Coordinates of C-alpha atoms and ligand atoms in Angstrom, one line a residue:
X229 CA 0.2 -0.3 0.1
X230 CA 1.2 3.4 -0.6
X231 CA 1.3 5.3 2.7
X232 CA 0.4 9.1 2.0
X233 CA 2.1 10.2 5.6
X234 CA 5.9 8.8 4.4
X235 CA 5.7 9.4 0.8
X236 CA 6.9 5.7 -1.0
X237 CA 10.8 5.3 -0.9
X238 CA 12.5 2.7 -3.2
X239 CA 11.8 -0.7 -2.9
X240 CA 9.5 0.0 1.0
X241 CA 9.5 -3.4 1.5
X242 CA 13.5 -3.5 2.2
X243 CA 13.5 -0.4 4.4
X244 CA 15.5 -0.9 7.5
X245 CA 17.0 -4.7 6.2
X246 CA 19.0 -7.0 8.2
X247 CA 21.4 -8.9 7.2
X248 CA 21.0 -12.5 7.2
X249 CA 24.6 -14.1 8.3
X250 CA 26.5 -15.4 5.2
X251 CA 24.7 -18.5 3.5
X252 CA 26.7 -21.5 3.8
X253 CA 30.0 -19.5 5.3
X254 CA 32.4 -22.2 6.7
X255 CA 34.4 -19.9 8.0
X256 CA 34.4 -18.8 12.3
X257 CA 34.3 -15.9 13.4
X258 CA 34.7 -14.0 16.8
X259 CA 33.5 -10.9 16.5
X260 CA 29.9 -10.0 15.1
X261 CA 28.3 -7.4 12.9
X262 CA 24.4 -6.3 12.3
X263 CA 24.1 -4.0 9.1
X264 CA 20.3 -1.9 8.3
X265 CA 20.1 -0.3 5.1
X266 CA 18.1 2.5 4.2
X267 CA 16.7 3.9 0.9
X268 CA 18.3 3.3 -2.7
X269 CA 19.9 -0.2 -4.0
X270 CA 22.8 1.7 -4.1
X271 CA 23.0 1.4 -0.4
X272 CA 21.9 -2.4 0.0
X273 CA 24.5 -2.8 -2.8
X274 CA 27.0 -1.0 -0.8
X275 CA 26.2 -3.0 2.6
X276 CA 27.3 -6.0 0.2
X277 CA 30.8 -4.5 -0.1
X278 CA 31.3 -3.1 3.5
X279 CA 30.3 -7.2 4.5
X280 CA 33.0 -7.7 1.9
X281 CA 35.5 -5.4 3.8
X282 CA 34.9 -6.4 7.6
X283 CA 34.6 -10.2 6.5
X284 CA 38.4 -9.4 6.3
X285 CA 38.5 -8.7 9.4
X286 CA 36.9 -11.2 11.6
X287 CA 33.5 -10.3 11.8
X288 CA 30.4 -12.4 11.2
X289 CA 27.3 -10.9 10.3
X290 CA 24.0 -11.2 12.4
X291 CA 20.4 -10.5 12.6
X292 CA 20.0 -10.2 16.1
X293 CA 22.0 -6.5 17.6
X294 CA 21.9 -7.8 20.7
X295 CA 24.6 -9.5 20.3
X296 CA 26.8 -7.7 17.8
X297 CA 30.2 -6.0 18.7
X298 CA 29.7 -3.5 15.4
X299 CA 26.2 -2.4 15.1
X300 CA 25.8 -0.3 11.6
X301 CA 23.0 1.9 9.7
X302 CA 23.6 2.8 6.3
X303 CA 21.8 5.9 5.4
X304 CA 19.7 7.5 3.3
X305 CA 19.1 11.5 2.9
X306 CA 16.6 11.9 0.1
X307 CA 14.2 13.2 1.9
X308 CA 14.5 14.7 5.8
X309 CA 11.7 11.8 6.4
X310 CA 14.5 9.1 5.5
X311 CA 17.1 11.0 7.3
X312 CA 14.3 10.8 10.2
X313 CA 13.5 7.3 10.3
X314 CA 17.6 7.2 10.8
X315 CA 17.4 9.1 14.0
X316 CA 14.8 7.6 15.7
X317 CA 15.8 3.8 14.7
X318 CA 19.3 5.4 16.7
X319 CA 17.3 6.0 19.7
X320 CA 16.2 1.9 20.2
X321 CA 19.9 1.7 20.9
X322 CA 20.1 3.4 23.4
X323 CA 19.6 0.9 26.1
X324 CA 21.9 -2.1 24.6
X325 CA 24.7 1.1 24.7
X326 CA 23.9 1.6 28.1
X327 CA 24.2 -1.8 29.0
X328 CA 27.1 -2.8 26.6
X329 CA 28.7 0.3 26.7
X330 CA 32.0 -1.5 24.3
X331 CA 29.2 -2.7 21.3
X332 CA 30.2 -0.1 18.5
X333 CA 28.1 2.3 16.4
X334 CA 28.4 3.7 13.3
X335 CA 26.6 5.3 10.9
X336 CA 27.3 5.1 6.7
X337 CA 26.2 6.3 3.9
X338 CA 24.5 9.9 2.5
X339 CA 23.4 10.5 6.2
X340 CA 27.0 10.5 7.0
X341 CA 28.9 12.4 4.1
X342 CA 25.6 15.4 4.7
X343 CA 26.4 15.9 8.0
X344 CA 29.6 14.8 8.6
X345 CA 31.3 15.0 12.2
X346 CA 28.1 17.5 13.2
X347 CA 26.5 14.1 13.4
X348 CA 28.9 13.0 16.6
X349 CA 27.4 16.0 18.2
X350 CA 23.9 15.5 17.6
X351 CA 23.8 11.6 18.6
X352 CA 26.6 11.1 21.3
X353 CA 25.4 7.3 20.9
X354 CA 27.6 7.4 17.5
X355 CA 31.2 6.1 17.7
X356 CA 32.4 5.8 13.9
X357 CA 31.1 7.9 11.0
X358 CA 31.7 7.1 7.6
X359 CA 31.3 8.5 4.0
X360 CA 30.0 6.6 0.9
X361 CA 33.8 6.0 -0.7
X362 CA 35.4 5.9 3.0
X363 CA 34.2 2.0 3.8
X364 CA 38.4 1.0 3.3
X365 CA 39.1 3.1 5.7
X366 CA 36.3 0.9 8.1
X367 CA 39.1 -1.6 9.5
X368 CA 40.9 1.4 10.6
X369 CA 38.1 3.5 12.1
X370 CA 36.3 0.7 13.9
X371 CA 40.3 0.1 16.0
X372 CA 40.0 4.2 16.2
X373 CA 36.6 3.5 17.9
X374 CA 38.1 0.5 19.8
X375 CA 40.4 2.7 22.1
X376 CA 37.7 4.7 22.7
X377 CA 38.4 7.9 19.9
X378 CA 35.3 8.9 17.9
X379 CA 36.4 7.8 14.2
X380 CA 35.3 9.8 11.1
X381 CA 36.2 9.5 7.3
X382 CA 33.8 11.4 4.8
X383 CA 36.4 12.2 1.9
X384 CA 34.7 12.1 -1.3
X385 CA 36.7 10.5 -3.9
X386 CA 37.5 10.6 -7.5
X387 CA 37.9 7.6 -8.5
X388 CA 36.9 5.1 -5.8
X389 CA 34.8 2.4 -7.5
X390 CA 35.7 -0.2 -4.8
X391 CA 35.9 -2.5 -8.5
X392 CA 38.5 -5.2 -6.8
X393 CA 36.0 -6.1 -3.7
X394 CA 34.0 -8.6 -4.3
X395 CA 30.7 -8.2 -2.3
X396 CA 29.5 -11.4 0.2
X397 CA 26.0 -12.0 -0.8
X398 CA 23.2 -11.5 1.7
X399 CA 20.0 -11.6 2.1
X400 CA 20.4 -12.7 -1.1
X401 CA 17.7 -15.2 -2.8
X402 CA 20.4 -16.8 -5.0
X403 CA 19.0 -16.0 -8.0
X404 CA 18.9 -12.2 -8.4
X405 CA 22.0 -9.7 -7.6
X406 CA 22.7 -6.4 -8.0
X407 CA 26.3 -5.0 -9.3
X408 CA 27.4 -1.3 -9.1
X409 CA 28.9 0.0 -12.3
X410 CA 29.2 2.9 -11.1
X411 CA 29.1 5.8 -8.3
X412 CA 28.6 9.8 -7.4
X413 CA 26.7 12.0 -10.2
X414 CA 26.9 15.2 -12.3
X415 CA 23.9 16.4 -12.4
X416 CA 22.3 19.0 -9.9
X417 CA 19.2 17.9 -10.1
X418 CA 18.2 21.2 -8.6
X419 CA 16.2 19.1 -5.4
X420 CA 18.5 16.8 -5.1
X421 CA 21.4 15.9 -2.4
X422 CA 23.3 13.0 -3.8
X423 CA 26.0 14.9 -5.5
X424 CA 26.8 16.2 -2.0
X425 CA 26.5 13.0 -0.4
X426 CA 27.9 11.1 -3.3
X427 CA 30.9 13.2 -4.8
X428 CA 31.4 13.3 -8.6
X429 CA 30.3 10.8 -11.1
X430 CA 32.9 7.9 -12.1
X431 CA 32.7 4.2 -13.6
X432 CA 33.7 1.3 -12.9
X433 CA 36.3 -0.6 -14.9
X434 CA 34.1 -3.1 -17.5
X435 CA 36.2 -5.8 -16.8
X436 CA 36.1 -6.0 -13.3
X437 CA 32.0 -5.0 -13.6
X438 CA 32.2 -8.5 -16.8
X439 CA 33.9 -10.7 -14.2
X440 CA 31.7 -9.8 -11.3
X441 CA 28.3 -11.2 -13.6
X442 CA 30.4 -13.7 -14.9
X443 CA 30.8 -15.4 -11.3
X444 CA 27.7 -14.7 -10.5
X445 CA 26.4 -16.5 -13.0
X446 CA 28.8 -19.6 -12.1
X447 CA 27.2 -19.5 -8.9
X448 CA 23.7 -20.0 -10.1
X449 CA 22.8 -16.3 -10.5
X450 CA 19.6 -15.8 -12.6
X451 CA 19.9 -11.6 -13.4
X452 CA 22.2 -9.3 -13.0
X453 CA 20.5 -5.2 -12.2
X454 CA 23.4 -3.3 -13.5
X455 CA 23.4 0.2 -10.7
X456 CA 24.0 3.1 -11.4
X457 CA 22.5 6.9 -10.3
X458 CA 22.5 7.8 -14.2
X459 CA 23.7 4.3 -16.0
X460 CA 23.7 5.8 -19.5
X461 CA 26.7 8.3 -19.1
X462 CA 28.7 4.9 -18.1
X463 CA 31.8 5.9 -19.7
X464 CA 35.2 3.8 -18.3
X465 CA 38.7 4.4 -20.7
X466 CA 41.1 2.4 -19.7
X467 CA 44.1 3.3 -18.2
X468 CA 46.9 2.0 -19.4
X469 CA 48.4 0.4 -22.3
X470 CA 48.3 -2.9 -20.5
X471 CA 44.3 -2.8 -20.4
X472 CA 42.1 -5.2 -22.7
X473 CA 41.0 -3.2 -25.6
X474 CA 37.5 -2.7 -26.6
X475 CA 36.0 -0.9 -29.4
X476 CA 38.0 1.8 -31.3
X477 CA 39.9 3.3 -28.4
X478 CA 39.3 0.7 -25.5
X479 CA 36.9 2.7 -24.5
X480 CA 32.9 1.4 -23.1
X481 CA 30.1 3.5 -23.5
X482 CA 26.8 2.0 -21.4
X483 CA 25.7 0.0 -24.4
X484 CA 29.2 -1.6 -24.8
X485 CA 28.9 -2.5 -21.5
X486 CA 25.5 -4.0 -21.7
X487 CA 26.2 -6.4 -24.6
X488 CA 29.5 -7.7 -22.9
X489 CA 27.4 -8.7 -19.6
X490 CA 24.1 -9.9 -22.2
X491 CA 27.5 -11.9 -23.9
X492 CA 27.7 -14.1 -20.2
X493 CA 25.2 -16.2 -21.4
X494 CA 21.6 -16.2 -22.8
X495 CA 20.4 -17.7 -19.7
X496 CA 21.9 -14.6 -17.4
X497 CA 19.3 -12.3 -17.7
X498 CA 20.8 -8.7 -17.7
X499 CA 18.7 -5.4 -16.2
X500 CA 19.8 -1.8 -15.2
X501 CA 18.5 1.3 -13.6
X502 CA 18.2 4.3 -13.7
X503 CA 18.2 6.3 -17.1
X504 CA 18.0 9.3 -17.4
X505 CA 15.6 11.1 -20.2
X506 CA 18.5 13.4 -21.3
X507 CA 20.7 11.0 -21.9
X508 CA 19.2 7.5 -23.1
X509 CA 20.9 6.9 -26.4
X510 CA 19.3 4.7 -29.7
X511 CA 22.2 3.0 -29.2
X512 CA 21.2 1.7 -26.2
X513 CA 17.7 0.8 -26.8
X514 CA 19.8 -1.2 -30.3
X515 CA 21.9 -3.4 -27.7
X516 CA 18.3 -3.9 -25.6
X517 CA 16.4 -5.2 -28.9
X518 CA 19.4 -7.2 -29.9
X519 CA 19.4 -9.8 -27.4
X520 CA 16.4 -11.6 -25.5
X521 CA 18.5 -12.0 -22.2
X522 CA 18.7 -7.8 -21.7
X523 CA 15.3 -7.2 -19.8
X524 CA 12.7 -4.9 -21.7
X525 CA 11.9 -2.5 -19.0
X526 CA 13.9 0.7 -18.7
X527 CA 13.2 3.4 -15.0
X528 CA 12.8 6.5 -16.4
X529 CA 12.7 9.0 -14.3
X530 CA 10.0 12.2 -15.2
X531 CA 10.2 14.0 -12.2
X532 CA 7.5 16.7 -13.5
X533 CA 5.8 17.0 -16.2
X534 CA 5.9 20.6 -17.0
X535 CA 9.1 22.2 -19.0
X536 CA 9.0 25.6 -16.6
X537 CA 9.3 23.0 -13.4
X538 CA 11.9 20.7 -15.1
X539 CA 14.3 23.7 -15.9
X540 CA 14.0 24.6 -12.2
X541 CA 14.7 20.6 -11.7
X542 CA 17.8 21.2 -14.0
X543 CA 17.5 18.1 -15.5
X544 CA 18.1 19.7 -18.8
X545 CA 15.1 18.2 -20.9
X546 CA 11.8 19.4 -21.9
X547 CA 7.9 17.5 -21.9
X548 CA 8.2 17.8 -25.6
X549 CA 11.9 15.6 -25.2
X550 CA 10.8 13.1 -22.9
X551 CA 7.6 12.6 -25.1
X552 CA 9.9 12.1 -27.8
X553 CA 11.9 9.3 -25.3
X554 CA 9.5 7.8 -24.6
X555 CA 7.9 6.9 -28.6
X556 CA 11.0 6.3 -29.4
X557 CA 11.0 3.5 -26.8
X558 CA 7.9 1.8 -28.1
X559 CA 9.4 2.0 -31.8
X560 CA 12.9 0.0 -31.5
X561 CA 10.8 -1.9 -28.5
X562 CA 7.4 -2.5 -28.4
X563 CA 6.8 -4.9 -25.6
X564 CA 8.9 -2.9 -23.0
X565 CA 7.8 -1.7 -19.9
X566 CA 8.4 2.2 -18.3
X567 CA 8.6 2.8 -14.9
X568 CA 9.3 6.4 -13.6
X569 CA 10.0 8.6 -10.6
X570 CA 7.5 11.6 -10.3
X571 CA 8.0 14.7 -7.4
X572 CA 4.5 16.6 -6.4
X573 CA 4.7 20.4 -5.1
X574 CA 7.9 21.1 -6.5
X575 CA 9.1 25.2 -5.7
X576 CA 6.2 27.1 -7.8
X577 CA 4.3 23.9 -9.2
X578 CA 1.4 25.8 -10.2
X579 CA -1.9 23.3 -11.0
X580 CA -1.6 24.1 -14.4
X581 CA 2.1 22.6 -14.1
X582 CA 0.7 19.5 -12.0
X583 CA -1.9 18.8 -14.7
X584 CA 0.8 18.7 -17.3
X585 CA 2.3 15.8 -15.4
X586 CA -0.9 14.4 -14.8
X587 CA -1.5 14.1 -18.8
X588 CA 2.2 13.2 -19.7
X589 CA 2.0 10.0 -17.1
X590 CA -1.0 9.0 -19.6
X591 CA 0.9 9.4 -22.5
X592 CA 3.8 7.1 -21.1
X593 CA 1.3 4.9 -20.1
X594 CA 4.0 3.8 -16.9
X595 CA 3.3 0.5 -15.8
X596 CA 4.5 1.7 -11.8
X597 CA 6.3 4.6 -10.3
X598 CA 7.5 5.6 -8.2
X599 CA 5.9 8.8 -6.7
X600 CA 7.1 11.4 -3.5
X601 CA 6.1 14.5 -2.7
X602 CA 8.9 17.3 -2.7
X603 CA 11.2 17.4 0.5
X604 CA 13.5 20.3 0.7
X605 CA 17.1 19.3 1.2
X606 CA 19.6 21.6 3.1
X607 CA 22.6 23.0 0.4
X608 CA 20.4 21.8 -2.3
X609 CA 20.1 24.3 -5.4
X610 CA 16.7 24.7 -5.1
X611 CA 17.3 25.0 -1.4
X612 CA 19.3 28.0 -2.3
X613 CA 17.6 29.7 -5.0
X614 CA 13.5 29.0 -4.8
X615 CA 11.1 29.4 -2.0
X616 CA 9.2 25.6 -1.0
X617 CA 6.5 27.6 -1.5
X618 CA 3.6 24.9 -1.9
X619 CA 1.7 23.9 1.5
X620 CA 2.2 20.7 2.4
X621 CA -1.6 20.2 1.8
X622 CA -1.4 21.0 -1.6
X623 CA 1.4 18.6 -2.0
X624 CA -0.4 15.5 -0.4
X625 CA -3.6 16.4 -2.6
X626 CA -1.6 16.4 -6.0
X627 CA 0.5 13.5 -4.9
X628 CA -3.4 11.4 -4.1
X629 CA -3.9 12.9 -7.4
X630 CA -0.6 11.4 -8.6
X631 CA -1.1 8.3 -6.9
X632 CA -4.6 7.3 -8.3
X633 CA -3.9 8.1 -11.7
X634 CA -0.8 5.3 -11.4
X635 CA -2.8 3.1 -9.6
X636 CA -5.2 3.1 -12.9
X637 CA -2.9 2.9 -15.4
X638 CA -1.1 -0.4 -13.9
X639 CA -3.9 -2.2 -13.9
X640 CA -4.6 -0.8 -17.0
X641 CA -1.4 -2.1 -18.3
X642 CA -1.7 -5.4 -16.1
X643 CA -4.7 -6.2 -18.3
X644 CA -3.6 -5.8 -21.5
X645 CA -1.4 -8.8 -20.7
X646 CA -4.2 -11.3 -19.6
X647 CA -4.0 -13.8 -22.0
X648 CA -0.5 -13.7 -23.4
X649 CA 2.5 -15.8 -22.1
X650 CA 5.5 -14.7 -21.1
X651 CA 8.8 -16.2 -20.4
X652 CA 9.4 -16.0 -16.0
X653 CA 12.1 -16.0 -14.3
X654 CA 11.0 -18.0 -10.7
X655 CA 12.7 -16.2 -8.0
X656 CA 11.0 -17.5 -4.9
X657 CA 7.6 -19.1 -3.4
X658 CA 4.9 -16.6 -3.6
X659 CA 4.4 -14.6 -0.3
X660 CA 0.3 -15.6 0.5
X661 CA 1.1 -19.1 -0.5
X662 CA 3.8 -21.2 -0.6
X663 CA 1.7 -23.9 -3.4
X664 CA 2.4 -20.5 -6.1
X665 CA 5.4 -19.4 -7.2
X666 CA 6.7 -15.8 -7.6
X667 CA 8.8 -14.4 -10.8
X668 CA 9.2 -12.1 -12.9
X669 CA 8.6 -11.5 -16.9
X670 CA 11.3 -9.0 -19.0
X671 CA 9.0 -6.4 -18.3
X672 CA 9.8 -7.1 -14.6
X673 CA 6.3 -7.1 -13.8
X674 CA 5.7 -9.6 -11.2
X675 CA 4.3 -13.0 -12.0
X676 CA 2.6 -15.5 -9.5
X677 CA 0.9 -19.1 -10.4
X678 CA 0.4 -22.6 -9.0
X679 CA 3.2 -25.0 -8.6
X680 CA 1.3 -27.7 -10.0
X681 CA 3.2 -31.5 -9.3
X682 CA 5.8 -29.9 -11.6
X683 CA 9.2 -30.2 -10.4
X684 CA 10.7 -26.4 -10.7
X685 CA 12.7 -24.6 -8.5
X686 CA 13.8 -20.9 -8.1
X687 CA 16.1 -20.1 -10.5
X688 CA 14.4 -21.6 -13.2
X689 CA 12.8 -19.8 -16.4
X690 CA 8.6 -21.2 -17.5
X691 CA 6.3 -20.1 -19.5
X692 CA 3.5 -18.4 -18.1
X693 CA 0.2 -18.0 -19.5
X694 CA -2.0 -15.1 -17.8
X695 CA -5.7 -15.3 -16.6
X696 CA -6.0 -12.5 -14.4
X697 CA -4.2 -9.2 -12.5
X698 CA -4.6 -6.9 -9.8
X699 CA -2.8 -3.9 -10.3
X700 CA 0.5 -5.2 -8.9
X701 CA 0.8 -8.7 -9.7
X702 CA -0.1 -11.1 -12.7
X703 CA -1.8 -14.1 -12.1
X704 CA -1.3 -17.3 -14.7
X705 CA -0.8 -20.9 -14.8
X706 CA 2.3 -22.8 -16.7
X707 CA 1.9 -23.8 -19.7
Ligands
SAM810 N1 19.0 9.2 -10.2 C1 18.1 8.7 -10.2 C2 17.8 9.9 -11.6 O1 18.0 11.2 -11.7 O2 16.4 9.7 -11.7 C3 17.0 9.2 -9.2 C4 18.4 9.1 -7.8 S1 16.9 9.7 -6.9 C5 17.6 8.3 -5.4 C6 15.2 8.4 -6.3 C7 13.8 9.7 -6.6 O3 13.8 10.2 -5.2 C8 14.6 10.5 -7.6 O4 14.4 10.5 -8.9 C9 13.8 12.0 -7.6 O5 11.3 11.2 -8.2 C10 13.4 11.8 -5.9 N2 14.0 13.3 -4.9 C11 15.1 13.2 -5.0 N3 15.2 14.4 -4.3 C12 14.2 14.6 -3.5 C13 13.8 15.7 -3.0 N4 14.2 16.6 -2.6 N5 12.2 15.4 -2.6 C14 11.2 14.0 -3.2 N6 12.2 13.7 -4.1 C15 12.9 13.8 -4.2
SF4_811 FE1 20.2 13.2 -8.1 FE2 19.6 14.4 -10.4 FE3 21.7 12.7 -9.9 FE4 19.2 11.5 -10.2 S1 20.1 12.1 -12.0 S2 21.1 11.2 -8.4 S3 17.9 12.8 -9.5 S4 20.8 14.9 -9.2

C-alpha cells in the first residue's frame, strides 16, 4: 500500500532491512556485526561491499543486534523523512549501548556524508561516521573507536569504485543480484542531495563488472541489475596500455557494457537502473532489442511533466523531449515496460504544471512509478535559490492524484497482459501461498502462478499464461 504520510521510498519493503548471516559460510567468527540499510538500491549494494571488508577483519554478520559488537546503519538523505527514520532508529539502540558500552555504533552512507562530524555531536551514542567513498578505511576507524575515540572519515573520492572488492551477497535469494557499475552523479538536479553526498560521477572498470557478473552466473545467479544514478553516462576508459582494448579507443560506453554482460550467457538476464531521459541513447535501445536476455524494461524518471518546472529542477530536458524518448522506446522496443519517479509540489508548481504531469503520465502509460512529494534538502540548488512555497496539504493532494492515476495506469497495463504468455524467471515462493511460485517477466512485472506437480525451482525459466491480474500482479498458469 502507498502511505501518504511517509510517501513512497524505493523498495519500501526493504527499508531498514537487517542482513542474515552469510549463507554456507564455513568461517568461524569471533566478532559479529549487524547492518541495516535504508534508501536506494545503491546503499543495499554498498552494504555488501562493507560486509566483504568486515569479513576480512574477522567479523561475521548477525541478524540480532543485541549480540553484535558493531552496529551499522547505512543511511539515506534523499528526503527529510529518510533521515528522521534513521534518527529514530538510533534512539532504539540507547538501552543496549548503556548495558554494553563496548558495542560500537556506526553511521554509514549519505547521512554520514551530509552531516559529517556534526552527527557525532547530535547523536551522542554514535562512535563511527563513514561516507560512501571511505569504506576501505572502516577497519582503522573501528580500531580507533575501540580505543575510545570517535572516528570519522567522510572524504569523497574521484576514483573509488570498489572495483576489486567482491561483495558478500547477503540476504540473497541466490537468483538475482545488484552490481554497481558507477558511483556519484554530476547532474545537479536542483532538488537532489546525491551529488553532495556521493560525489563526482565515476565509472567502474568494465572488465571487473563483467568478471563479477560471470562469477555470479557461475554461482547459480540468473539475473543481474547494473546500478548507477545515471547509467547512460557510464563511460570507462582503460587507464594504461596493458588494459584490454574494447571499441576503437578501448573506451566502453553503456551500450557496449550492456552487450558485454549480455554475452556472458543467454540464460543470464540483464537489467539496469537508472536511465536519465536526457542521456538514454538509441544505441542502448538497439542493444536491448538485439539481445533477448536484456530485459525489456526501462526506469525513466520524469519528475515533472511541465517544461517550466523541469527547467527549475535542472533536468535538462523538456516535456516534448521526454515524449519523443517514450515514442522512440515504443518504436524500437514495442513490448518494453516503462516506469518513472515523480515529484509532486516542487517549488512554484501551479495547478497547470500539475495537470501537465498527470497528462504526461497518461501519455507514457507507466507500468509503475515511485511517487514523492517534494522535500527540501539543505545545501541543494533548490534550497538556495527557490522558496519551498507549495503548502503541505496541496503537495499531498497532488501526490494523491498522481498515485490514483498511476494505480489506474498499472491496472490498465496489467489487463492488457491477460491472455498473453510470458517467460518468467522463478524467484521464490509467493508471499501469500507457498503452493504458488513468484517470478518476474522481462518487463519486470510480478507473476504468480500455482506450482502444480512440476518439479521447478527458483532460478528456472518457465512459460506462464496470464489468466487474470490485480493492479500489482499478473496471475497465471504454467504451460
Ligand atoms: N538518479 C536517479 C534519477 O535521476 O532518476 C534517481 C535518484 S534519487 C535516489 C530517486 C528519486 O528520489 C528521484 O528520482 C526523485 O524522484 C526523488 N527525489 C530526489 N530528491 C528528492 C527530494 N528532495 N524530494 C522528493 N523526492 C526526491
Ligand atoms: Fe539526483 Fe538528478 Fe543525479 Fe538522479 S540524476 S541522482 S535526481 S542529481
